């Protein structure tokens, strides 16, 4: 890998990308980072051998800029970068809700922009990263983004019009599973199990179910039916989930997440 890549605003996800790229064969000397705090930048240098720079230095020297700051900070960052980003730089945004047009309007005409929504399983190389092209991004730019984010999990290309839905499903998705595990752990305690045993039972069940979903090729309805015996324990539990509207609540929750992603794109903060 000879291209220089800069990660701007290197938090947990940005650091996960760096470590994934290094494992995939990128030379640390080709990786630049920026961080708000000098001690954080030095920590990244010590841990990964990458080079801390300023945002402006990154804009001038890197072939690819990966912007991982919070959505509310993106406008300020672009104001700083815009005078220094040549039109041939690839800009990759990891900010939820912000369309590629937001970047294209603020950067030099023709600047290629790729929008990526990843999620926190990037920290364990099991991310789902959803990739969309801006109006000037080519197949080569998309492939480059896949190469970078493929180091921390799977990638999927979608039209940008589907990004808000993907944010609701996948970007926020891990939180829903953590919430479900939290509730099931509380239920296990209510049923008389110690917390640690309830946790272990649920986590391994979740891992096993996820592997079956991924590897079996079966529809989730079929997999559920295989566990659901007539007049058994599972069907009684499913009946209570339906009685309490869990399916409808999940659909409403995902719609709310999608709507909030759209609000972020429009600049609404509250």
PDB file of C-alpha atoms in Angstrom:
ATOM      1  CA  UNK A   1       0.000   0.000   0.000  1.00  0.00           C
ATOM      2  CA  UNK A   2       1.644   3.242  -1.118  1.00  0.00           C
ATOM      3  CA  UNK A   3      -1.183   5.744  -0.734  1.00  0.00           C
ATOM      4  CA  UNK A   4      -1.302   7.898   2.369  1.00  0.00           C
ATOM      5  CA  UNK A   5      -4.536   7.761   4.350  1.00  0.00           C
ATOM      6  CA  UNK A   6      -5.424  10.209   7.112  1.00  0.00           C
ATOM      7  CA  UNK A   7      -8.028   9.568   9.802  1.00  0.00           C
ATOM      8  CA  UNK A   8      -9.297  12.873  11.175  1.00  0.00           C
ATOM      9  CA  UNK A   9     -10.805  12.929  14.641  1.00  0.00           C
ATOM     10  CA  UNK A  10      -9.474   9.533  15.651  1.00  0.00           C
ATOM     11  CA  UNK A  11     -11.761   8.140  18.326  1.00  0.00           C
ATOM     12  CA  UNK A  12     -12.592   4.497  18.997  1.00  0.00           C
ATOM     13  CA  UNK A  13     -13.962   3.775  15.532  1.00  0.00           C
ATOM     14  CA  UNK A  14     -11.127   5.662  13.850  1.00  0.00           C
ATOM     15  CA  UNK A  15      -8.566   3.710  15.846  1.00  0.00           C
ATOM     16  CA  UNK A  16     -10.316   0.446  14.974  1.00  0.00           C
ATOM     17  CA  UNK A  17      -9.986   1.370  11.298  1.00  0.00           C
ATOM     18  CA  UNK A  18      -6.282   2.079  11.745  1.00  0.00           C
ATOM     19  CA  UNK A  19      -5.583  -1.232  13.431  1.00  0.00           C
ATOM     20  CA  UNK A  20      -7.639  -3.089  10.817  1.00  0.00           C
ATOM     21  CA  UNK A  21      -5.726  -1.430   7.978  1.00  0.00           C
ATOM     22  CA  UNK A  22      -2.400  -2.309   9.547  1.00  0.00           C
ATOM     23  CA  UNK A  23      -3.450  -5.956   9.913  1.00  0.00           C
ATOM     24  CA  UNK A  24      -4.524  -5.892   6.264  1.00  0.00           C
ATOM     25  CA  UNK A  25      -1.042  -4.810   5.173  1.00  0.00           C
ATOM     26  CA  UNK A  26      -0.978  -1.029   5.266  1.00  0.00           C
ATOM     27  CA  UNK A  27       2.340   0.381   6.447  1.00  0.00           C
ATOM     28  CA  UNK A  28       1.988   2.533   9.578  1.00  0.00           C
ATOM     29  CA  UNK A  29       4.235   5.110   7.879  1.00  0.00           C
ATOM     30  CA  UNK A  30       1.450   5.646   5.327  1.00  0.00           C
ATOM     31  CA  UNK A  31      -1.199   6.308   7.980  1.00  0.00           C
ATOM     32  CA  UNK A  32      -1.753   9.788   9.411  1.00  0.00           C
ATOM     33  CA  UNK A  33      -4.004  10.709  12.338  1.00  0.00           C
ATOM     34  CA  UNK A  34      -5.409  13.836  13.885  1.00  0.00           C
ATOM     35  CA  UNK A  35      -6.820  14.142  17.370  1.00  0.00           C
ATOM     36  CA  UNK A  36      -8.205  17.017  19.413  1.00  0.00           C
ATOM     37  CA  UNK A  37      -5.886  16.316  22.350  1.00  0.00           C
ATOM     38  CA  UNK A  38      -2.101  16.068  21.884  1.00  0.00           C
ATOM     39  CA  UNK A  39      -1.870  13.239  24.418  1.00  0.00           C
ATOM     40  CA  UNK A  40      -4.371  11.225  22.393  1.00  0.00           C
ATOM     41  CA  UNK A  41      -2.320  11.752  19.228  1.00  0.00           C
ATOM     42  CA  UNK A  42       0.818  10.591  21.010  1.00  0.00           C
ATOM     43  CA  UNK A  43      -1.020   7.547  22.345  1.00  0.00           C
ATOM     44  CA  UNK A  44      -1.930   6.581  18.768  1.00  0.00           C
ATOM     45  CA  UNK A  45       1.672   7.022  17.658  1.00  0.00           C
ATOM     46  CA  UNK A  46       2.953   4.812  20.469  1.00  0.00           C
ATOM     47  CA  UNK A  47       0.317   2.117  20.026  1.00  0.00           C
ATOM     48  CA  UNK A  48       0.239   1.842  16.223  1.00  0.00           C
ATOM     49  CA  UNK A  49       3.338   3.604  14.866  1.00  0.00           C
ATOM     50  CA  UNK A  50       1.200   6.070  12.877  1.00  0.00           C
ATOM     51  CA  UNK A  51       2.066   9.750  12.372  1.00  0.00           C
ATOM     52  CA  UNK A  52       0.084  12.471  14.175  1.00  0.00           C
ATOM     53  CA  UNK A  53      -0.476  15.613  12.088  1.00  0.00           C
ATOM     54  CA  UNK A  54      -2.726  18.664  12.084  1.00  0.00           C
ATOM     55  CA  UNK A  55      -5.935  18.696  10.084  1.00  0.00           C
ATOM     56  CA  UNK A  56      -4.388  21.050   7.535  1.00  0.00           C
ATOM     57  CA  UNK A  57      -1.263  18.890   7.173  1.00  0.00           C
ATOM     58  CA  UNK A  58      -3.492  15.876   6.593  1.00  0.00           C
ATOM     59  CA  UNK A  59      -5.464  17.747   3.912  1.00  0.00           C
ATOM     60  CA  UNK A  60      -2.286  18.725   2.090  1.00  0.00           C
ATOM     61  CA  UNK A  61      -0.449  15.396   2.189  1.00  0.00           C
ATOM     62  CA  UNK A  62      -2.907  12.477   2.367  1.00  0.00           C
ATOM     63  CA  UNK A  63      -4.418  10.856  -0.725  1.00  0.00           C
ATOM     64  CA  UNK A  64      -7.522   9.824   1.238  1.00  0.00           C
ATOM     65  CA  UNK A  65      -9.147  11.683   4.122  1.00  0.00           C
ATOM     66  CA  UNK A  66     -11.440   9.719   6.458  1.00  0.00           C
ATOM     67  CA  UNK A  67     -13.538  12.125   8.527  1.00  0.00           C
ATOM     68  CA  UNK A  68     -14.710  10.488  11.748  1.00  0.00           C
ATOM     69  CA  UNK A  69     -15.706  13.521  13.829  1.00  0.00           C
ATOM     70  CA  UNK A  70     -19.218  13.862  15.249  1.00  0.00           C
ATOM     71  CA  UNK A  71     -21.895  15.100  12.824  1.00  0.00           C
ATOM     72  CA  UNK A  72     -22.309  18.374  14.710  1.00  0.00           C
ATOM     73  CA  UNK A  73     -18.578  19.095  14.315  1.00  0.00           C
ATOM     74  CA  UNK A  74     -18.361  18.311  10.601  1.00  0.00           C
ATOM     75  CA  UNK A  75     -19.172  21.794   9.328  1.00  0.00           C
ATOM     76  CA  UNK A  76     -16.413  23.374  11.396  1.00  0.00           C
ATOM     77  CA  UNK A  77     -13.911  20.755  10.240  1.00  0.00           C
ATOM     78  CA  UNK A  78     -14.798  21.308   6.579  1.00  0.00           C
ATOM     79  CA  UNK A  79     -14.396  25.070   6.982  1.00  0.00           C
ATOM     80  CA  UNK A  80     -10.854  24.393   8.184  1.00  0.00           C
ATOM     81  CA  UNK A  81     -10.051  21.825   5.502  1.00  0.00           C
ATOM     82  CA  UNK A  82     -11.679  23.314   2.405  1.00  0.00           C
ATOM     83  CA  UNK A  83      -8.896  25.734   1.387  1.00  0.00           C
ATOM     84  CA  UNK A  84      -6.320  22.935   1.551  1.00  0.00           C
ATOM     85  CA  UNK A  85      -8.065  19.904  -0.034  1.00  0.00           C
ATOM     86  CA  UNK A  86      -7.245  19.483  -3.749  1.00  0.00           C
ATOM     87  CA  UNK A  87     -10.084  18.237  -5.941  1.00  0.00           C
ATOM     88  CA  UNK A  88      -8.326  14.898  -6.551  1.00  0.00           C
ATOM     89  CA  UNK A  89      -8.443  13.869  -2.860  1.00  0.00           C
ATOM     90  CA  UNK A  90     -10.864  11.156  -1.869  1.00  0.00           C
ATOM     91  CA  UNK A  91     -12.953  12.212   1.128  1.00  0.00           C
ATOM     92  CA  UNK A  92     -14.692   9.477   3.117  1.00  0.00           C
ATOM     93  CA  UNK A  93     -17.311  10.541   5.648  1.00  0.00           C
ATOM     94  CA  UNK A  94     -18.284   8.387   8.598  1.00  0.00           C
ATOM     95  CA  UNK A  95     -20.776  10.905  10.016  1.00  0.00           C
ATOM     96  CA  UNK A  96     -24.341   9.719  10.539  1.00  0.00           C
ATOM     97  CA  UNK A  97     -27.015  11.535   8.608  1.00  0.00           C
ATOM     98  CA  UNK A  98     -24.813  13.892   6.596  1.00  0.00           C
ATOM     99  CA  UNK A  99     -25.245  13.525   2.810  1.00  0.00           C
ATOM    100  CA  UNK A 100     -22.370  13.644   0.347  1.00  0.00           C
ATOM    101  CA  UNK A 101     -23.804  16.877  -1.076  1.00  0.00           C
ATOM    102  CA  UNK A 102     -22.940  18.592   2.221  1.00  0.00           C
ATOM    103  CA  UNK A 103     -19.264  17.906   1.524  1.00  0.00           C
ATOM    104  CA  UNK A 104     -19.398  18.560  -2.202  1.00  0.00           C
ATOM    105  CA  UNK A 105     -20.856  22.030  -1.627  1.00  0.00           C
ATOM    106  CA  UNK A 106     -18.004  22.966   0.725  1.00  0.00           C
ATOM    107  CA  UNK A 107     -15.024  21.395  -1.035  1.00  0.00           C
ATOM    108  CA  UNK A 108     -13.415  22.051  -4.398  1.00  0.00           C
ATOM    109  CA  UNK A 109     -15.599  21.305  -7.406  1.00  0.00           C
ATOM    110  CA  UNK A 110     -15.334  17.676  -8.463  1.00  0.00           C
ATOM    111  CA  UNK A 111     -13.998  16.351  -5.144  1.00  0.00           C
ATOM    112  CA  UNK A 112     -14.951  12.649  -4.845  1.00  0.00           C
ATOM    113  CA  UNK A 113     -16.879  11.878  -1.653  1.00  0.00           C
ATOM    114  CA  UNK A 114     -17.879   8.467  -0.319  1.00  0.00           C
ATOM    115  CA  UNK A 115     -20.302   8.109   2.578  1.00  0.00           C
ATOM    116  CA  UNK A 116     -19.837   5.185   4.966  1.00  0.00           C
ATOM    117  CA  UNK A 117     -21.953   4.149   7.919  1.00  0.00           C
ATOM    118  CA  UNK A 118     -20.132   1.590  10.042  1.00  0.00           C
ATOM    119  CA  UNK A 119     -20.908   0.385  13.559  1.00  0.00           C
ATOM    120  CA  UNK A 120     -19.163  -0.367  16.830  1.00  0.00           C
ATOM    121  CA  UNK A 121     -18.424  -4.068  16.112  1.00  0.00           C
ATOM    122  CA  UNK A 122     -15.559  -2.575  14.097  1.00  0.00           C
ATOM    123  CA  UNK A 123     -13.777  -2.771  17.442  1.00  0.00           C
ATOM    124  CA  UNK A 124     -13.803  -6.590  17.146  1.00  0.00           C
ATOM    125  CA  UNK A 125     -13.503  -6.813  13.321  1.00  0.00           C
ATOM    126  CA  UNK A 126     -17.196  -7.656  12.910  1.00  0.00           C
ATOM    127  CA  UNK A 127     -18.490  -4.339  11.588  1.00  0.00           C
ATOM    128  CA  UNK A 128     -21.171  -3.869   8.971  1.00  0.00           C
ATOM    129  CA  UNK A 129     -20.102  -0.875   6.863  1.00  0.00           C
ATOM    130  CA  UNK A 130     -22.537   0.528   4.317  1.00  0.00           C
ATOM    131  CA  UNK A 131     -20.963   2.471   1.446  1.00  0.00           C
ATOM    132  CA  UNK A 132     -22.496   5.022  -0.946  1.00  0.00           C
ATOM    133  CA  UNK A 133     -20.963   7.114  -3.709  1.00  0.00           C
ATOM    134  CA  UNK A 134     -21.253  10.861  -4.029  1.00  0.00           C
ATOM    135  CA  UNK A 135     -21.783  12.434  -7.447  1.00  0.00           C
ATOM    136  CA  UNK A 136     -18.046  12.481  -8.297  1.00  0.00           C
ATOM    137  CA  UNK A 137     -16.990   9.138  -6.781  1.00  0.00           C
ATOM    138  CA  UNK A 138     -15.989   6.394  -9.204  1.00  0.00           C
ATOM    139  CA  UNK A 139     -15.849   2.615  -8.999  1.00  0.00           C
ATOM    140  CA  UNK A 140     -12.192   2.961  -8.017  1.00  0.00           C
ATOM    141  CA  UNK A 141     -13.095   5.226  -5.099  1.00  0.00           C
ATOM    142  CA  UNK A 142     -15.766   2.806  -3.878  1.00  0.00           C
ATOM    143  CA  UNK A 143     -13.355  -0.120  -4.131  1.00  0.00           C
ATOM    144  CA  UNK A 144     -10.788   1.849  -2.128  1.00  0.00           C
ATOM    145  CA  UNK A 145     -13.350   2.527   0.605  1.00  0.00           C
ATOM    146  CA  UNK A 146     -14.236  -1.184   0.650  1.00  0.00           C
ATOM    147  CA  UNK A 147     -10.564  -2.038   0.986  1.00  0.00           C
ATOM    148  CA  UNK A 148     -10.239   0.214   4.033  1.00  0.00           C
ATOM    149  CA  UNK A 149     -13.437  -0.771   5.828  1.00  0.00           C
ATOM    150  CA  UNK A 150     -13.128  -4.427   4.844  1.00  0.00           C
ATOM    151  CA  UNK A 151     -10.309  -4.654   7.375  1.00  0.00           C
ATOM    152  CA  UNK A 152     -12.811  -4.390  10.236  1.00  0.00           C
ATOM    153  CA  UNK A 153     -15.736  -6.430   8.929  1.00  0.00           C
ATOM    154  CA  UNK A 154     -18.128  -6.687   6.005  1.00  0.00           C
ATOM    155  CA  UNK A 155     -19.086  -3.991   3.517  1.00  0.00           C
ATOM    156  CA  UNK A 156     -22.224  -3.401   1.494  1.00  0.00           C
ATOM    157  CA  UNK A 157     -22.863  -0.868  -1.264  1.00  0.00           C
ATOM    158  CA  UNK A 158     -26.236   0.888  -1.326  1.00  0.00           C
ATOM    159  CA  UNK A 159     -27.661   3.973  -3.040  1.00  0.00           C
ATOM    160  CA  UNK A 160     -27.289   7.006  -0.795  1.00  0.00           C
ATOM    161  CA  UNK A 161     -31.084   7.269  -0.592  1.00  0.00           C
ATOM    162  CA  UNK A 162     -30.987   4.094   1.563  1.00  0.00           C
ATOM    163  CA  UNK A 163     -28.340   5.330   3.997  1.00  0.00           C
ATOM    164  CA  UNK A 164     -30.801   6.612   6.612  1.00  0.00           C
ATOM    165  CA  UNK A 165     -32.542   3.222   6.689  1.00  0.00           C
ATOM    166  CA  UNK A 166     -29.164   1.466   6.998  1.00  0.00           C
ATOM    167  CA  UNK A 167     -28.211   3.798   9.848  1.00  0.00           C
ATOM    168  CA  UNK A 168     -31.388   2.782  11.672  1.00  0.00           C
ATOM    169  CA  UNK A 169     -30.884  -0.935  11.065  1.00  0.00           C
ATOM    170  CA  UNK A 170     -27.122  -1.395  11.246  1.00  0.00           C
ATOM    171  CA  UNK A 171     -25.449   1.762  12.507  1.00  0.00           C
ATOM    172  CA  UNK A 172     -27.643   1.803  15.620  1.00  0.00           C
ATOM    173  CA  UNK A 173     -28.319  -1.934  15.452  1.00  0.00           C
ATOM    174  CA  UNK A 174     -25.803  -3.172  18.048  1.00  0.00           C
ATOM    175  CA  UNK A 175     -27.490  -1.021  20.692  1.00  0.00           C
ATOM    176  CA  UNK A 176     -30.787  -2.826  20.142  1.00  0.00           C
ATOM    177  CA  UNK A 177     -29.148  -6.200  20.749  1.00  0.00           C
ATOM    178  CA  UNK A 178     -27.364  -4.897  23.855  1.00  0.00           C
ATOM    179  CA  UNK A 179     -30.717  -3.583  25.095  1.00  0.00           C
ATOM    180  CA  UNK A 180     -32.342  -6.976  24.491  1.00  0.00           C
ATOM    181  CA  UNK A 181     -29.529  -8.807  26.294  1.00  0.00           C
ATOM    182  CA  UNK A 182     -29.864  -6.384  29.210  1.00  0.00           C
ATOM    183  CA  UNK A 183     -33.605  -7.089  29.451  1.00  0.00           C
ATOM    184  CA  UNK A 184     -33.130 -10.854  29.158  1.00  0.00           C
ATOM    185  CA  UNK A 185     -30.448 -10.778  31.851  1.00  0.00           C
ATOM    186  CA  UNK A 186     -32.875  -9.009  34.192  1.00  0.00           C
ATOM    187  CA  UNK A 187     -35.462 -11.664  33.354  1.00  0.00           C
ATOM    188  CA  UNK A 188     -32.954 -14.402  34.189  1.00  0.00           C
ATOM    189  CA  UNK A 189     -32.337 -12.815  37.587  1.00  0.00           C
ATOM    190  CA  UNK A 190     -36.099 -12.591  38.165  1.00  0.00           C
ATOM    191  CA  UNK A 191     -36.320 -16.305  37.363  1.00  0.00           C
ATOM    192  CA  UNK A 192     -33.733 -17.076  40.036  1.00  0.00           C
ATOM    193  CA  UNK A 193     -30.392 -17.176  38.191  1.00  0.00           C
ATOM    194  CA  UNK A 194     -27.257 -15.334  39.325  1.00  0.00           C
ATOM    195  CA  UNK A 195     -26.433 -12.404  37.027  1.00  0.00           C
ATOM    196  CA  UNK A 196     -23.180 -13.907  35.718  1.00  0.00           C
ATOM    197  CA  UNK A 197     -24.850 -17.192  34.772  1.00  0.00           C
ATOM    198  CA  UNK A 198     -27.789 -15.426  33.127  1.00  0.00           C
ATOM    199  CA  UNK A 199     -25.331 -13.289  31.164  1.00  0.00           C
ATOM    200  CA  UNK A 200     -23.311 -16.279  29.957  1.00  0.00           C
ATOM    201  CA  UNK A 201     -26.440 -18.185  28.905  1.00  0.00           C
ATOM    202  CA  UNK A 202     -27.818 -15.263  26.913  1.00  0.00           C
ATOM    203  CA  UNK A 203     -24.563 -14.200  25.261  1.00  0.00           C
ATOM    204  CA  UNK A 204     -23.742 -17.706  24.039  1.00  0.00           C
ATOM    205  CA  UNK A 205     -27.311 -18.143  22.825  1.00  0.00           C
ATOM    206  CA  UNK A 206     -26.995 -14.860  20.916  1.00  0.00           C
ATOM    207  CA  UNK A 207     -23.684 -15.916  19.354  1.00  0.00           C
ATOM    208  CA  UNK A 208     -25.077 -19.296  18.342  1.00  0.00           C
ATOM    209  CA  UNK A 209     -28.228 -17.759  16.870  1.00  0.00           C
ATOM    210  CA  UNK A 210     -26.196 -15.189  14.918  1.00  0.00           C
ATOM    211  CA  UNK A 211     -23.930 -17.874  13.431  1.00  0.00           C
ATOM    212  CA  UNK A 212     -26.983 -19.917  12.424  1.00  0.00           C
ATOM    213  CA  UNK A 213     -28.541 -16.874  10.753  1.00  0.00           C
ATOM    214  CA  UNK A 214     -25.305 -16.171   8.901  1.00  0.00           C
ATOM    215  CA  UNK A 215     -24.333 -19.693   7.885  1.00  0.00           C
ATOM    216  CA  UNK A 216     -27.490 -21.778   7.531  1.00  0.00           C
ATOM    217  CA  UNK A 217     -29.111 -19.936   4.637  1.00  0.00           C
ATOM    218  CA  UNK A 218     -32.470 -20.422   6.349  1.00  0.00           C
ATOM    219  CA  UNK A 219     -35.061 -17.670   6.768  1.00  0.00           C
ATOM    220  CA  UNK A 220     -35.292 -16.464  10.394  1.00  0.00           C
ATOM    221  CA  UNK A 221     -38.931 -17.588  10.494  1.00  0.00           C
ATOM    222  CA  UNK A 222     -37.831 -21.160   9.686  1.00  0.00           C
ATOM    223  CA  UNK A 223     -35.102 -21.075  12.341  1.00  0.00           C
ATOM    224  CA  UNK A 224     -37.599 -19.807  14.918  1.00  0.00           C
ATOM    225  CA  UNK A 225     -40.133 -22.472  13.962  1.00  0.00           C
ATOM    226  CA  UNK A 226     -37.472 -25.155  14.506  1.00  0.00           C
ATOM    227  CA  UNK A 227     -37.315 -24.098  18.175  1.00  0.00           C
ATOM    228  CA  UNK A 228     -41.062 -23.665  18.593  1.00  0.00           C
ATOM    229  CA  UNK A 229     -42.689 -26.958  19.576  1.00  0.00           C
ATOM    230  CA  UNK A 230     -46.488 -27.268  19.770  1.00  0.00           C
ATOM    231  CA  UNK A 231     -47.782 -26.200  23.196  1.00  0.00           C
ATOM    232  CA  UNK A 232     -44.183 -25.802  24.386  1.00  0.00           C
ATOM    233  CA  UNK A 233     -42.259 -23.188  26.308  1.00  0.00           C
ATOM    234  CA  UNK A 234     -41.124 -21.159  23.282  1.00  0.00           C
ATOM    235  CA  UNK A 235     -44.572 -20.607  21.775  1.00  0.00           C
ATOM    236  CA  UNK A 236     -45.810 -19.363  25.136  1.00  0.00           C
ATOM    237  CA  UNK A 237     -42.990 -16.848  25.234  1.00  0.00           C
ATOM    238  CA  UNK A 238     -43.630 -15.776  21.620  1.00  0.00           C
ATOM    239  CA  UNK A 239     -47.316 -15.256  22.432  1.00  0.00           C
ATOM    240  CA  UNK A 240     -46.381 -12.856  25.232  1.00  0.00           C
ATOM    241  CA  UNK A 241     -43.988 -10.950  22.944  1.00  0.00           C
ATOM    242  CA  UNK A 242     -46.813 -10.536  20.424  1.00  0.00           C
ATOM    243  CA  UNK A 243     -49.312  -9.575  23.155  1.00  0.00           C
ATOM    244  CA  UNK A 244     -46.964  -6.816  24.284  1.00  0.00           C
ATOM    245  CA  UNK A 245     -46.414  -5.518  20.779  1.00  0.00           C
ATOM    246  CA  UNK A 246     -42.685  -6.169  20.636  1.00  0.00           C
ATOM    247  CA  UNK A 247     -42.670  -6.491  16.831  1.00  0.00           C
ATOM    248  CA  UNK A 248     -44.566  -3.216  16.395  1.00  0.00           C
ATOM    249  CA  UNK A 249     -42.303  -1.502  18.929  1.00  0.00           C
ATOM    250  CA  UNK A 250     -39.190  -2.567  16.998  1.00  0.00           C
ATOM    251  CA  UNK A 251     -40.604  -1.254  13.735  1.00  0.00           C
ATOM    252  CA  UNK A 252     -41.513   2.057  15.380  1.00  0.00           C
ATOM    253  CA  UNK A 253     -38.054   2.296  16.968  1.00  0.00           C
ATOM    254  CA  UNK A 254     -36.306   1.800  13.625  1.00  0.00           C
ATOM    255  CA  UNK A 255     -38.539   4.389  11.984  1.00  0.00           C
ATOM    256  CA  UNK A 256     -37.617   6.831  14.766  1.00  0.00           C
ATOM    257  CA  UNK A 257     -33.909   6.194  14.211  1.00  0.00           C
ATOM    258  CA  UNK A 258     -34.308   6.723  10.454  1.00  0.00           C
ATOM    259  CA  UNK A 259     -36.214   9.964  11.032  1.00  0.00           C
ATOM    260  CA  UNK A 260     -33.508  11.235  13.368  1.00  0.00           C
ATOM    261  CA  UNK A 261     -30.880  10.470  10.737  1.00  0.00           C
ATOM    262  CA  UNK A 262     -32.863  12.610   8.297  1.00  0.00           C
ATOM    263  CA  UNK A 263     -33.071  15.398  10.869  1.00  0.00           C
ATOM    264  CA  UNK A 264     -29.291  15.338  11.287  1.00  0.00           C
ATOM    265  CA  UNK A 265     -28.949  15.678   7.527  1.00  0.00           C
ATOM    266  CA  UNK A 266     -31.157  18.767   7.591  1.00  0.00           C
ATOM    267  CA  UNK A 267     -29.047  20.347  10.338  1.00  0.00           C
ATOM    268  CA  UNK A 268     -31.503  19.902  13.203  1.00  0.00           C
ATOM    269  CA  UNK A 269     -29.615  19.409  16.492  1.00  0.00           C
ATOM    270  CA  UNK A 270     -32.433  18.881  19.060  1.00  0.00           C
TER     271      UNK A 270
END
